[in-house]
PDB file of N, CA and C in Angstrom:
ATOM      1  N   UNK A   1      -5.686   4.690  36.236  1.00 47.00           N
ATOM      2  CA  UNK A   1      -6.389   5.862  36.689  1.00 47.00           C
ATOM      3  C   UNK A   1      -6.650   6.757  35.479  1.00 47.00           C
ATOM      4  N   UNK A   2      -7.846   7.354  35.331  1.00 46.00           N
ATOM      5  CA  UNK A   2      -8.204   8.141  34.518  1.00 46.00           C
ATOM      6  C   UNK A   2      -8.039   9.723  34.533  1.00 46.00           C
ATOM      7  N   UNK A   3      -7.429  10.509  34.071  1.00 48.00           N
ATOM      8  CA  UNK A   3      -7.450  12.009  34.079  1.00 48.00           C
ATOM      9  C   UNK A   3      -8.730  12.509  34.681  1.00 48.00           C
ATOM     10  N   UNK A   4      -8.409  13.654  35.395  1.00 48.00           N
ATOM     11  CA  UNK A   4     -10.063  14.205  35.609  1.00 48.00           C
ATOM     12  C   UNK A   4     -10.113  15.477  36.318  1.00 48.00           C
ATOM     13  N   UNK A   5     -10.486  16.162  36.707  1.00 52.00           N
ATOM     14  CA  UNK A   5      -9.992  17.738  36.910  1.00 52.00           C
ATOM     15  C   UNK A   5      -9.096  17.778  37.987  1.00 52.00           C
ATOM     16  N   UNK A   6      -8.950  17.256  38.498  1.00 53.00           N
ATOM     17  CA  UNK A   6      -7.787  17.136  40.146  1.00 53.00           C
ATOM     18  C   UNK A   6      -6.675  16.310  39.837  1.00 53.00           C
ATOM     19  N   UNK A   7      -6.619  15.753  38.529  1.00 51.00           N
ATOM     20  CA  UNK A   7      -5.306  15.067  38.067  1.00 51.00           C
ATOM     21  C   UNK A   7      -5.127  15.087  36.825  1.00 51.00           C
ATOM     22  N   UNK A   8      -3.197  15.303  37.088  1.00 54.00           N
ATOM     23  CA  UNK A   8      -2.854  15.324  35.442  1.00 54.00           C
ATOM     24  C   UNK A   8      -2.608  14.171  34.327  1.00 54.00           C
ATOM     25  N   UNK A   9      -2.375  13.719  33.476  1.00 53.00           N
ATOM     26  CA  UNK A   9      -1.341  12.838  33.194  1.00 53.00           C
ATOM     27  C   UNK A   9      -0.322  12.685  33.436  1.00 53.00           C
ATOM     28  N   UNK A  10       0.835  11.608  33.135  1.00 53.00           N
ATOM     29  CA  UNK A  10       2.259  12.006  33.325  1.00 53.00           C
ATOM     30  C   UNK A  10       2.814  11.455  32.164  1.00 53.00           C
ATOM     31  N   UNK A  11       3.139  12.057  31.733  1.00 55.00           N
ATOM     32  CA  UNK A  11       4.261  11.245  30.199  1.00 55.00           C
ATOM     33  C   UNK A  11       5.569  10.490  30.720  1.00 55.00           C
ATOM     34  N   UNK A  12       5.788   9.303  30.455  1.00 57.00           N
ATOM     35  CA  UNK A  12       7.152   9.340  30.849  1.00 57.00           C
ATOM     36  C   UNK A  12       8.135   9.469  29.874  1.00 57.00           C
ATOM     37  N   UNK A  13       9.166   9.608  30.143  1.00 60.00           N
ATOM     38  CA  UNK A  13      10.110   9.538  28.620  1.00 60.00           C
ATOM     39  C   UNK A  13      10.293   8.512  27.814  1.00 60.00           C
ATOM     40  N   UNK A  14      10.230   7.302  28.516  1.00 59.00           N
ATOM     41  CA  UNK A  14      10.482   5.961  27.673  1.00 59.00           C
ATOM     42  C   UNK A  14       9.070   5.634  26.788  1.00 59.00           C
ATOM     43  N   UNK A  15       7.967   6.099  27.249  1.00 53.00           N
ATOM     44  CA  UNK A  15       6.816   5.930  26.564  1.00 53.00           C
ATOM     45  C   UNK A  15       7.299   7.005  25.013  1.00 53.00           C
ATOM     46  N   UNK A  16       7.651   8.167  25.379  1.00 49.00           N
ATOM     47  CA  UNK A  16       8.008   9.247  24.198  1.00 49.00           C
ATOM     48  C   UNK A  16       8.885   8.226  23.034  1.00 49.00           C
ATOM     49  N   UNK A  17       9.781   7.574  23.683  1.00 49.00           N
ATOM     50  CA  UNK A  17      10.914   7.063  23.107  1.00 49.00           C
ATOM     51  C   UNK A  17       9.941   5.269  21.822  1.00 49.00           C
ATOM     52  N   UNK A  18       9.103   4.992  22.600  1.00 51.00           N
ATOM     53  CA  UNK A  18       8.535   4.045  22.150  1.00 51.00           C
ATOM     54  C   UNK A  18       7.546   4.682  21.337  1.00 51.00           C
ATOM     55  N   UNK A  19       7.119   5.924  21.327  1.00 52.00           N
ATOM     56  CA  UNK A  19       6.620   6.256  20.003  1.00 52.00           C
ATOM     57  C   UNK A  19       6.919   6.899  18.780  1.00 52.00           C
ATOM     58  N   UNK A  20       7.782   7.731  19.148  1.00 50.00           N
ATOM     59  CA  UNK A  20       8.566   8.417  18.415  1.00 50.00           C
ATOM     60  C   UNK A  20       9.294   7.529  16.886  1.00 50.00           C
ATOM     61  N   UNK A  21       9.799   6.333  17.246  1.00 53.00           N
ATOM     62  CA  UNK A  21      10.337   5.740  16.226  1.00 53.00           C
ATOM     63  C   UNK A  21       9.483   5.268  15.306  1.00 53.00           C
ATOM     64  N   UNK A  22       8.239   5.070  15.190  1.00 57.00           N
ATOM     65  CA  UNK A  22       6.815   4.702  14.434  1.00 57.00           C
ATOM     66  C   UNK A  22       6.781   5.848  13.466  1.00 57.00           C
ATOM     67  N   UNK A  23       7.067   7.123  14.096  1.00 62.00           N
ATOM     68  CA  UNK A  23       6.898   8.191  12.979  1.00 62.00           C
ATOM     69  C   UNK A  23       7.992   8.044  11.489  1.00 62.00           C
ATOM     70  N   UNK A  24       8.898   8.078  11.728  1.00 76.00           N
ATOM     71  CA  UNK A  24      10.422   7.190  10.880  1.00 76.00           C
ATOM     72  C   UNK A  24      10.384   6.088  10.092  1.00 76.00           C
ATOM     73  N   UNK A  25       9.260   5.613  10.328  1.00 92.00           N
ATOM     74  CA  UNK A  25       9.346   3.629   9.944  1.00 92.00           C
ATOM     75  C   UNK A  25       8.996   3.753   8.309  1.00 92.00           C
ATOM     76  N   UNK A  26       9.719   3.004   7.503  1.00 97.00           N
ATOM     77  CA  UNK A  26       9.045   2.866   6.283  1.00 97.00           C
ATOM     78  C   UNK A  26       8.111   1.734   6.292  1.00 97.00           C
ATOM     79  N   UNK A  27       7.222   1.870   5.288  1.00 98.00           N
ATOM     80  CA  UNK A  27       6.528   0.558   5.099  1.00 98.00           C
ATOM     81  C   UNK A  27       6.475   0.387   3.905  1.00 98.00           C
ATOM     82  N   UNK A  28       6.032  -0.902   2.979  1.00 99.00           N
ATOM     83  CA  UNK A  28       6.088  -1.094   1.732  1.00 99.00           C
ATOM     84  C   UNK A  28       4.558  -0.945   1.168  1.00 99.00           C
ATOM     85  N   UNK A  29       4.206  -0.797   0.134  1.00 99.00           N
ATOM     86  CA  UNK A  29       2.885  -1.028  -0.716  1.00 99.00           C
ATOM     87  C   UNK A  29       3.454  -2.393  -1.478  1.00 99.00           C
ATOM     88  N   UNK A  30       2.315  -3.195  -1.374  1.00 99.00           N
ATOM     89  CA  UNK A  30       2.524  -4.597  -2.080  1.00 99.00           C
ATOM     90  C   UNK A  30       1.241  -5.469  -3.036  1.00 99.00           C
ATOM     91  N   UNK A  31       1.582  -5.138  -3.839  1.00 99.00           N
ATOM     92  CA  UNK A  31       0.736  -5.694  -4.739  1.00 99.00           C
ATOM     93  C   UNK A  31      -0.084  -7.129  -4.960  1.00 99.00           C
ATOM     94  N   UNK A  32      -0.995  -7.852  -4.652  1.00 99.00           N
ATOM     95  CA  UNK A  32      -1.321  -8.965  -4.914  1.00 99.00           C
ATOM     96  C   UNK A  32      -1.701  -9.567  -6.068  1.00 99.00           C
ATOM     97  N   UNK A  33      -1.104 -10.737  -6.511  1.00 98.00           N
ATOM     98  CA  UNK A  33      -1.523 -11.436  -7.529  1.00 98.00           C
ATOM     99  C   UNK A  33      -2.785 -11.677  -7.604  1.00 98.00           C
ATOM    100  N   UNK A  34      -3.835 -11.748  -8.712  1.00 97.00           N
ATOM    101  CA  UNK A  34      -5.216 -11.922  -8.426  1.00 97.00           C
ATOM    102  C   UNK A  34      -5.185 -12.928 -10.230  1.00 97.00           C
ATOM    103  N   UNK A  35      -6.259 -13.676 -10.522  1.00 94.00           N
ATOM    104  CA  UNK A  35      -6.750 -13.927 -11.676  1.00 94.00           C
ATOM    105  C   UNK A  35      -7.820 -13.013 -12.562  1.00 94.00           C
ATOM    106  N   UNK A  36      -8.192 -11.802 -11.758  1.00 96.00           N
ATOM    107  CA  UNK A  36      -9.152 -11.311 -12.448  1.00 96.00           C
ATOM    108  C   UNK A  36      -8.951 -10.065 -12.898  1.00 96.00           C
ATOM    109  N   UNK A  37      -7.305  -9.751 -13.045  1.00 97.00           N
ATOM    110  CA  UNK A  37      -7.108  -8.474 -14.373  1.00 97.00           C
ATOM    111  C   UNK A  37      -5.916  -8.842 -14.884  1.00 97.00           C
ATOM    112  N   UNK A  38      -5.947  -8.294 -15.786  1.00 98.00           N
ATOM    113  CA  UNK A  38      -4.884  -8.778 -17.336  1.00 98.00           C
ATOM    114  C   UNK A  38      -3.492  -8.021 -17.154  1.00 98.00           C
ATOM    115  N   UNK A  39      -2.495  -8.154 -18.045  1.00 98.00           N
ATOM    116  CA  UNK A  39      -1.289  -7.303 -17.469  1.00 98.00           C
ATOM    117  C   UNK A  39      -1.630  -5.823 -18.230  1.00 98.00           C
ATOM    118  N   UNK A  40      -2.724  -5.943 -19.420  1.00 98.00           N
ATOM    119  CA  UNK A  40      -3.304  -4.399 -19.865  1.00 98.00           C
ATOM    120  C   UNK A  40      -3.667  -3.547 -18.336  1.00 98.00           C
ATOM    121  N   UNK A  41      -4.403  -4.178 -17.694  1.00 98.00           N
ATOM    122  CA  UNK A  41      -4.777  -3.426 -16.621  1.00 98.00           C
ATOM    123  C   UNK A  41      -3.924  -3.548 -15.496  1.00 98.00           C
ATOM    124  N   UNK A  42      -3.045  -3.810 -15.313  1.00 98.00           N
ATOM    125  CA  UNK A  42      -1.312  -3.531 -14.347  1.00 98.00           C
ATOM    126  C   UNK A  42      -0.712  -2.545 -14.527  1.00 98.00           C
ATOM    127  N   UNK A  43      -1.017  -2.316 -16.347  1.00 98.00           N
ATOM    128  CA  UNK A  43       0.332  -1.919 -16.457  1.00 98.00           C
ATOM    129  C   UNK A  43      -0.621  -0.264 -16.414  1.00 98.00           C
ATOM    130  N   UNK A  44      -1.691  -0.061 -17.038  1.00 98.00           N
ATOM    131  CA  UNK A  44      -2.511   0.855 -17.004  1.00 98.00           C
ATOM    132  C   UNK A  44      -2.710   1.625 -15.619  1.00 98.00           C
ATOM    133  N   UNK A  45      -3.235   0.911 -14.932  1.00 99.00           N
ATOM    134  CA  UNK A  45      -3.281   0.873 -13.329  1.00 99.00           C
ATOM    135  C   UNK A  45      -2.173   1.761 -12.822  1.00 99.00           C
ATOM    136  N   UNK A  46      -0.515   0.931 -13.205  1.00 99.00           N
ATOM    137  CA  UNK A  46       0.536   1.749 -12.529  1.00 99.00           C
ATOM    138  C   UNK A  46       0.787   2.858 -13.015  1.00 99.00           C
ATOM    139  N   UNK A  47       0.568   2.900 -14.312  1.00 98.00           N
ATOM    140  CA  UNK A  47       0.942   4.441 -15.031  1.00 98.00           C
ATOM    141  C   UNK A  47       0.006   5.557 -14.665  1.00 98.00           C
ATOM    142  N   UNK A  48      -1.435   4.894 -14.161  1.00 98.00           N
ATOM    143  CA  UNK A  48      -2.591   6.113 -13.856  1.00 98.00           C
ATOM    144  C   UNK A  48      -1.854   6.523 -12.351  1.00 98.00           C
ATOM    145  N   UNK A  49      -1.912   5.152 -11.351  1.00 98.00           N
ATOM    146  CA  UNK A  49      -1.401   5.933  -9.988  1.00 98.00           C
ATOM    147  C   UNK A  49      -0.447   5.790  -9.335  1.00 98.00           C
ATOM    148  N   UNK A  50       0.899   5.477 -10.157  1.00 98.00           N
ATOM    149  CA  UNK A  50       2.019   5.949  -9.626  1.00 98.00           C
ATOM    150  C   UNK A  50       2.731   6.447 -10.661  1.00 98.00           C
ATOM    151  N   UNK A  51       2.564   6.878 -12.039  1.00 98.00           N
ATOM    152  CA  UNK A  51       3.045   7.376 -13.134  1.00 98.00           C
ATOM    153  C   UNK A  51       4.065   6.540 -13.522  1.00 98.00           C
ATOM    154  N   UNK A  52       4.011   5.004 -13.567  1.00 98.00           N
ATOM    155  CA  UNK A  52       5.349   4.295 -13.892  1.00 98.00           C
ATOM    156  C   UNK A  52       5.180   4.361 -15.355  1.00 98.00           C
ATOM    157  N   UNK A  53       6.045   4.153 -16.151  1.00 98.00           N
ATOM    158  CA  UNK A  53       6.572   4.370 -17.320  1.00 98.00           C
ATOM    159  C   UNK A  53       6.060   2.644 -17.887  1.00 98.00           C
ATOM    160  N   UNK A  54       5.441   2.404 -19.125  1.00 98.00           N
ATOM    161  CA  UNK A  54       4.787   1.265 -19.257  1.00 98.00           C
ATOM    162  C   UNK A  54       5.953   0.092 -19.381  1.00 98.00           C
ATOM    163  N   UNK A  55       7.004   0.541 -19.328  1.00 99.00           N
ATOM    164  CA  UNK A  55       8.326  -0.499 -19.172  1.00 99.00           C
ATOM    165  C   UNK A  55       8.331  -0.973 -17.649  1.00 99.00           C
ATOM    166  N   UNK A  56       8.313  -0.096 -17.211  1.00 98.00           N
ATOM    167  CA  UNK A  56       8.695  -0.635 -15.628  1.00 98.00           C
ATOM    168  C   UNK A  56       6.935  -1.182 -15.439  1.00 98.00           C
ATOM    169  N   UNK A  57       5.609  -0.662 -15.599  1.00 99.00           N
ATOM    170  CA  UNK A  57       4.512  -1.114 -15.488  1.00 99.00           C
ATOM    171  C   UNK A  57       4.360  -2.925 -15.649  1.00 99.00           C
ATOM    172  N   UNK A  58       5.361  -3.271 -16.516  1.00 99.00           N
ATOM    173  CA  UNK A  58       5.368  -4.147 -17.627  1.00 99.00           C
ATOM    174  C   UNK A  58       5.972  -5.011 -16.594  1.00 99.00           C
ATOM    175  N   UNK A  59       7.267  -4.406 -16.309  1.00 98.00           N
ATOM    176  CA  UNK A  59       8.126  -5.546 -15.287  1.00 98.00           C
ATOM    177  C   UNK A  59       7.786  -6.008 -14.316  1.00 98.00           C
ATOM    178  N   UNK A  60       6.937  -4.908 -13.382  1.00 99.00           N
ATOM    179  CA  UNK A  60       6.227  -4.944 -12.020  1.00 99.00           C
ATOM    180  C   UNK A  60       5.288  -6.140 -12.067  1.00 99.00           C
ATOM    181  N   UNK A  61       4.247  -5.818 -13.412  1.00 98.00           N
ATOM    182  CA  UNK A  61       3.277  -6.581 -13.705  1.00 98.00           C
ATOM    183  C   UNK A  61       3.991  -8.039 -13.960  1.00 98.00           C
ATOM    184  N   UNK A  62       5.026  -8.643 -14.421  1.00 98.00           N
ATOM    185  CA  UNK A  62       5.916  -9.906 -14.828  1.00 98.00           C
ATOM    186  C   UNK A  62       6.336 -10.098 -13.528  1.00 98.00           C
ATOM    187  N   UNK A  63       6.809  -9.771 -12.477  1.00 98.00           N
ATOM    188  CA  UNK A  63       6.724 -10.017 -11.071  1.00 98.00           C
ATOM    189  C   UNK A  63       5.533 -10.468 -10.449  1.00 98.00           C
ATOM    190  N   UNK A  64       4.756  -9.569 -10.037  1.00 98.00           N
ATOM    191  CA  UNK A  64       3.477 -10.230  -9.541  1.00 98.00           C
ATOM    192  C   UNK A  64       2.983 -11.031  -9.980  1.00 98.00           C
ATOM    193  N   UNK A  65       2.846 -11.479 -11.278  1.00 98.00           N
ATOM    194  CA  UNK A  65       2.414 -12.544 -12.225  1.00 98.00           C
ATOM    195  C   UNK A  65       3.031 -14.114 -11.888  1.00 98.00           C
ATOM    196  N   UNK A  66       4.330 -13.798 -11.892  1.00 98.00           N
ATOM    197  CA  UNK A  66       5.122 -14.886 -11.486  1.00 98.00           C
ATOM    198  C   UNK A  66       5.750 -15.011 -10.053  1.00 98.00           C
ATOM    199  N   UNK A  67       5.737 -14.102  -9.252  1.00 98.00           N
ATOM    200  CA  UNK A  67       5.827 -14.634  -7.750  1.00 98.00           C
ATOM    201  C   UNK A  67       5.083 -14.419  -6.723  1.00 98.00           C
ATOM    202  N   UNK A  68       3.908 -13.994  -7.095  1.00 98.00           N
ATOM    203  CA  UNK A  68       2.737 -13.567  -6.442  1.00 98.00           C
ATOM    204  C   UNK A  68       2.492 -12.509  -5.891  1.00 98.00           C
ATOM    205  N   UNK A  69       3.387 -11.746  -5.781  1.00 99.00           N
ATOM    206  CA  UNK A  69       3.441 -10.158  -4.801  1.00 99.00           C
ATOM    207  C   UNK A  69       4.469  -9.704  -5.874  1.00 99.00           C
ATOM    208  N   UNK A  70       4.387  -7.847  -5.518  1.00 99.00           N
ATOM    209  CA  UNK A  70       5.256  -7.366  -6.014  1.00 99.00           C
ATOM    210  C   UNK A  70       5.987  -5.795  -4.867  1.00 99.00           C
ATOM    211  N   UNK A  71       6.416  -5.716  -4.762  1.00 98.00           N
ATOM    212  CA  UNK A  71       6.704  -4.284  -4.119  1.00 98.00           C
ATOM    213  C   UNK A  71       6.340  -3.087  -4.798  1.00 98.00           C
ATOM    214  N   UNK A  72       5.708  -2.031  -4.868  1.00 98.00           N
ATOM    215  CA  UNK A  72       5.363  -0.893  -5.742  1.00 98.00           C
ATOM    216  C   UNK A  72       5.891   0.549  -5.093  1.00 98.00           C
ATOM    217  N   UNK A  73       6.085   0.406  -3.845  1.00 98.00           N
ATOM    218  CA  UNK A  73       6.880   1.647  -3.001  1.00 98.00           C
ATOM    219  C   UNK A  73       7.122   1.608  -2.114  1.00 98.00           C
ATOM    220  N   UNK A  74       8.040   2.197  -1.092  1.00 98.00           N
ATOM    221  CA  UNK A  74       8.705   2.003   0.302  1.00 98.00           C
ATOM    222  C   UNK A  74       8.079   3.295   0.090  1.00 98.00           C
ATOM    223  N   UNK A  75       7.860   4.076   1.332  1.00 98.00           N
ATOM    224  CA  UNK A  75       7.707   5.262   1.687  1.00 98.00           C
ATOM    225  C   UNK A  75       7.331   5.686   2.946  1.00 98.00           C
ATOM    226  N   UNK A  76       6.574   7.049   3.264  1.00 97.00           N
ATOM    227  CA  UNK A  76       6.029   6.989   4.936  1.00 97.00           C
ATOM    228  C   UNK A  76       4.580   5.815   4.927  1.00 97.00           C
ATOM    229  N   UNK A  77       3.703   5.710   6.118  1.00 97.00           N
ATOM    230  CA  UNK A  77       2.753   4.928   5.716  1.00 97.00           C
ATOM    231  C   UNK A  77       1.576   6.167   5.450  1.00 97.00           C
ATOM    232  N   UNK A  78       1.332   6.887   5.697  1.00 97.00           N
ATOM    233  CA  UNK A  78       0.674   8.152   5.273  1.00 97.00           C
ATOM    234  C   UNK A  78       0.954   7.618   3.384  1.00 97.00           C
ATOM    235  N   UNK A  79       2.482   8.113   3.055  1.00 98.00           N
ATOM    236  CA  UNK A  79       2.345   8.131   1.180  1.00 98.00           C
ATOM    237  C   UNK A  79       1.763   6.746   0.748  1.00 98.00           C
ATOM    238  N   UNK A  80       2.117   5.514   1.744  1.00 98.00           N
ATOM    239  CA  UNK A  80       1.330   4.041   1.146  1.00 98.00           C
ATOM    240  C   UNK A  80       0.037   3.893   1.742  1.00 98.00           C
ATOM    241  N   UNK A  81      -0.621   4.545   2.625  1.00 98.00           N
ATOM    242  CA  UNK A  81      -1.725   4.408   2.267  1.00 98.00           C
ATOM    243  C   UNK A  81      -2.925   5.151   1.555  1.00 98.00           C
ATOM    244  N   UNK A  82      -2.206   6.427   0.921  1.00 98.00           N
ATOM    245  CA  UNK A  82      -2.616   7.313  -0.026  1.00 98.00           C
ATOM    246  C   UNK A  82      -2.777   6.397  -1.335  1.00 98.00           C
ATOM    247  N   UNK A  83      -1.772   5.572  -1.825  1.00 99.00           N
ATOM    248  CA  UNK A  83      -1.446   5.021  -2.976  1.00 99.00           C
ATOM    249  C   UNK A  83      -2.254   3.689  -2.767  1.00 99.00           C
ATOM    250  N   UNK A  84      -2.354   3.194  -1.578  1.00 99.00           N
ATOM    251  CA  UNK A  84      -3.261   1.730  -1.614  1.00 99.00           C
ATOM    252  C   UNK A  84      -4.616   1.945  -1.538  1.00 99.00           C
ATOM    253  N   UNK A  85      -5.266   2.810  -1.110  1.00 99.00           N
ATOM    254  CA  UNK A  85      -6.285   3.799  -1.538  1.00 99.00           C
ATOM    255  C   UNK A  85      -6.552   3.823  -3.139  1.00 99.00           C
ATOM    256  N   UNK A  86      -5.496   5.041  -3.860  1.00 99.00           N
ATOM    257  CA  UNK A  86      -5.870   4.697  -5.080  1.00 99.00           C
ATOM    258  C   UNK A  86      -5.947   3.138  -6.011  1.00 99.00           C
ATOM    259  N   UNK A  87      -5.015   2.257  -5.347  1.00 98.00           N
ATOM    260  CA  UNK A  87      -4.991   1.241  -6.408  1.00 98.00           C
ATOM    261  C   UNK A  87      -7.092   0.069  -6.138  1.00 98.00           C
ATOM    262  N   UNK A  88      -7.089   0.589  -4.628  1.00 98.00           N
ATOM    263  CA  UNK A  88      -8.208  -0.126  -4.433  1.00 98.00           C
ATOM    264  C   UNK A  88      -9.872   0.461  -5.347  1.00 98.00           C
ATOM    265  N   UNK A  89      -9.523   1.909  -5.683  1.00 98.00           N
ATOM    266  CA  UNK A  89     -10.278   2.227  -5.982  1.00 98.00           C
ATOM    267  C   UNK A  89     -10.555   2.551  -7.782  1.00 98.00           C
ATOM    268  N   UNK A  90      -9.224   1.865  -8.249  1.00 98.00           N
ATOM    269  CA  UNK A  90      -9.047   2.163  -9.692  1.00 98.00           C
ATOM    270  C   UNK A  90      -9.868   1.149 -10.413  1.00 98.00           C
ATOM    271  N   UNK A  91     -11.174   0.085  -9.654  1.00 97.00           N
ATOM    272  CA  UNK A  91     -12.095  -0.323 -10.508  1.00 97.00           C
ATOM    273  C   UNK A  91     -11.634  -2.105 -11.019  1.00 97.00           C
ATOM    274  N   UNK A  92     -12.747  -2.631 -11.260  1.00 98.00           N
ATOM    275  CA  UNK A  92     -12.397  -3.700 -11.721  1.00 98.00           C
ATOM    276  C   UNK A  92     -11.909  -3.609 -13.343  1.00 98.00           C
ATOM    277  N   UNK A  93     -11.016  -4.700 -13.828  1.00 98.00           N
ATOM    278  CA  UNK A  93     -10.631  -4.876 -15.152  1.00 98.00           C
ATOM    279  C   UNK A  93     -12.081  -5.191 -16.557  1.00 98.00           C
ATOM    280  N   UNK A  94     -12.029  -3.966 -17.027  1.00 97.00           N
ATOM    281  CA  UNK A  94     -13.326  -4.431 -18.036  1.00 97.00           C
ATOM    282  C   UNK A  94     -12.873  -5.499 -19.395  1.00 97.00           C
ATOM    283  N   UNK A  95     -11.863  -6.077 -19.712  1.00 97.00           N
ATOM    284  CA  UNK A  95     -11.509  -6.965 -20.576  1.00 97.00           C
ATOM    285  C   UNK A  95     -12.101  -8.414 -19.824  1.00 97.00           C
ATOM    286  N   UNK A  96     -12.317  -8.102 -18.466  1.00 97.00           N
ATOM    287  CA  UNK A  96     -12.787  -9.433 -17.935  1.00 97.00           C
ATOM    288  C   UNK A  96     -13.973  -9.810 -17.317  1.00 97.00           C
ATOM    289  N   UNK A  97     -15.320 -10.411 -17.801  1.00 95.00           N
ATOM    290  CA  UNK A  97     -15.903 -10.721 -17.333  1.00 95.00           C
ATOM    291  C   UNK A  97     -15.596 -10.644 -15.633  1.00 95.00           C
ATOM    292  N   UNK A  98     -15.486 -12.178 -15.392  1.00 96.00           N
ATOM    293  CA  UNK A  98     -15.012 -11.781 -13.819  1.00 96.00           C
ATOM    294  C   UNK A  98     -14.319 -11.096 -13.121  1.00 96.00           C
ATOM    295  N   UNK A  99     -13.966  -9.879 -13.195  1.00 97.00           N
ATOM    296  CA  UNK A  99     -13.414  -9.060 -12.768  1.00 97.00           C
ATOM    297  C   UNK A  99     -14.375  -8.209 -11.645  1.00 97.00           C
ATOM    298  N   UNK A 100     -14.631  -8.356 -10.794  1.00 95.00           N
ATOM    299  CA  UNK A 100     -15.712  -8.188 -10.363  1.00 95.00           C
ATOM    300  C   UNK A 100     -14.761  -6.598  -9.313  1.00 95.00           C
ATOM    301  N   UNK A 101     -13.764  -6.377  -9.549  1.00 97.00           N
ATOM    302  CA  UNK A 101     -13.029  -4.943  -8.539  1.00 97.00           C
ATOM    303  C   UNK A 101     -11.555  -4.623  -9.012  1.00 97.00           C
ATOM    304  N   UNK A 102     -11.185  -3.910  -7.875  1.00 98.00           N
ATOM    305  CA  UNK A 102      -9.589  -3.621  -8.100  1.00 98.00           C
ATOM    306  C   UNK A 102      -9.244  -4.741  -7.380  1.00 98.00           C
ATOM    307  N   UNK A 103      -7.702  -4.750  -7.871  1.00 98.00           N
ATOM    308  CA  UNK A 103      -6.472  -5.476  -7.613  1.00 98.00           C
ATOM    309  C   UNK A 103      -6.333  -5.226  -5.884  1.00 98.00           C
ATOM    310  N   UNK A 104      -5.658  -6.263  -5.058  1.00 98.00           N
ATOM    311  CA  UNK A 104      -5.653  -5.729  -3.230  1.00 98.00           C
ATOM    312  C   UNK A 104      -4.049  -5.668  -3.831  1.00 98.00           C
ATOM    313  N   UNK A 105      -3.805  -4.505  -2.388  1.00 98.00           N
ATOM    314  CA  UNK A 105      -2.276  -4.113  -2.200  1.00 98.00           C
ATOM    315  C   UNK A 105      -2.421  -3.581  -0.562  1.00 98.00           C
ATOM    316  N   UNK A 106      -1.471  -4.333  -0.253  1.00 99.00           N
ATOM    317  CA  UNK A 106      -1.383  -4.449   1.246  1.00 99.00           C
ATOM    318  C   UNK A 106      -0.276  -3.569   1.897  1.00 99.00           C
ATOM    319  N   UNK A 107       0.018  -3.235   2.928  1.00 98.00           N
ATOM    320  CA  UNK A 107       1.006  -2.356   3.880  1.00 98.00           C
ATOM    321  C   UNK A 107       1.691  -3.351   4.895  1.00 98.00           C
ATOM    322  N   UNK A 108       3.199  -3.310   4.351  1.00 98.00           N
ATOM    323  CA  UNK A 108       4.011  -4.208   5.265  1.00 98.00           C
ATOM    324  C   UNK A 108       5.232  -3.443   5.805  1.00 98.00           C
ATOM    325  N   UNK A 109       5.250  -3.092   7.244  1.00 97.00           N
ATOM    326  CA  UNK A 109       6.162  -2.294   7.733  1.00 97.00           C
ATOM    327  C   UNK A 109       7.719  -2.867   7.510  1.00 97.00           C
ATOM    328  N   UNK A 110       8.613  -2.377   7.225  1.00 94.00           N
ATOM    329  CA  UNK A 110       9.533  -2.308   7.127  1.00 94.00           C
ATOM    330  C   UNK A 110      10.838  -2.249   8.673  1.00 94.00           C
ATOM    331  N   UNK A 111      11.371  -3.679   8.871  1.00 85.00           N
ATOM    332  CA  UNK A 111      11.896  -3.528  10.500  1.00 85.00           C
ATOM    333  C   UNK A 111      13.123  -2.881  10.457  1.00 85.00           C
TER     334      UNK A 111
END
């Protein structure tokens, strides 16, 4: 049934209870391995939009390189998809011909 001037909704509590915990949830930002940017542009990349320090840029980038994903932040999904935003939009790698964009980084909730 649809709301409509002669009726209200009704909330029930268990519906409250089933949403409420979504607000709480962490999720991860995750980096994908790609062939078409260099670890110059990883490590560049992380220091422009998450200010990592080119050591840890370096390590992150030696992860994804070698196991195909990397983790880059747990946080709310609001702060990871602020940050997967920026990484999508930080441009393709110009050392590479085929580089044709940014790097993908995906959102994986946290159970």
């Amino acid at each position: 049934m649809h709301p409509t001037a002669t009726t209200r909704p009704t909330i029930t509590p268990g519906r409250i209870e089933e949403i409420a915990p979504e607000v709480d949830r962490l999720w991860q930002l995750i980096l994908l391995d790609d062939n078409d940017h260099t670890y110059d542009y990883v490590i560049e990349m992380l220091g422009a939009v998450f200010g990592y320090s080119t050591e840890k840029a370096f390590a992150l980038a030696r992860i994804v390189d070698t196991q195909g994903r990397v983790t880059l932040m747990t946080a709310s999904r609001d702060a990871c998809e602020a940050k997967q935003t920026a990484v999508h939009a930080y441009g393709a790698d110009p050392r590479l011909p085929q580089s044709k964009g940014s790097m993908s980084a995906i959102l994986e909730r946290l159970d």
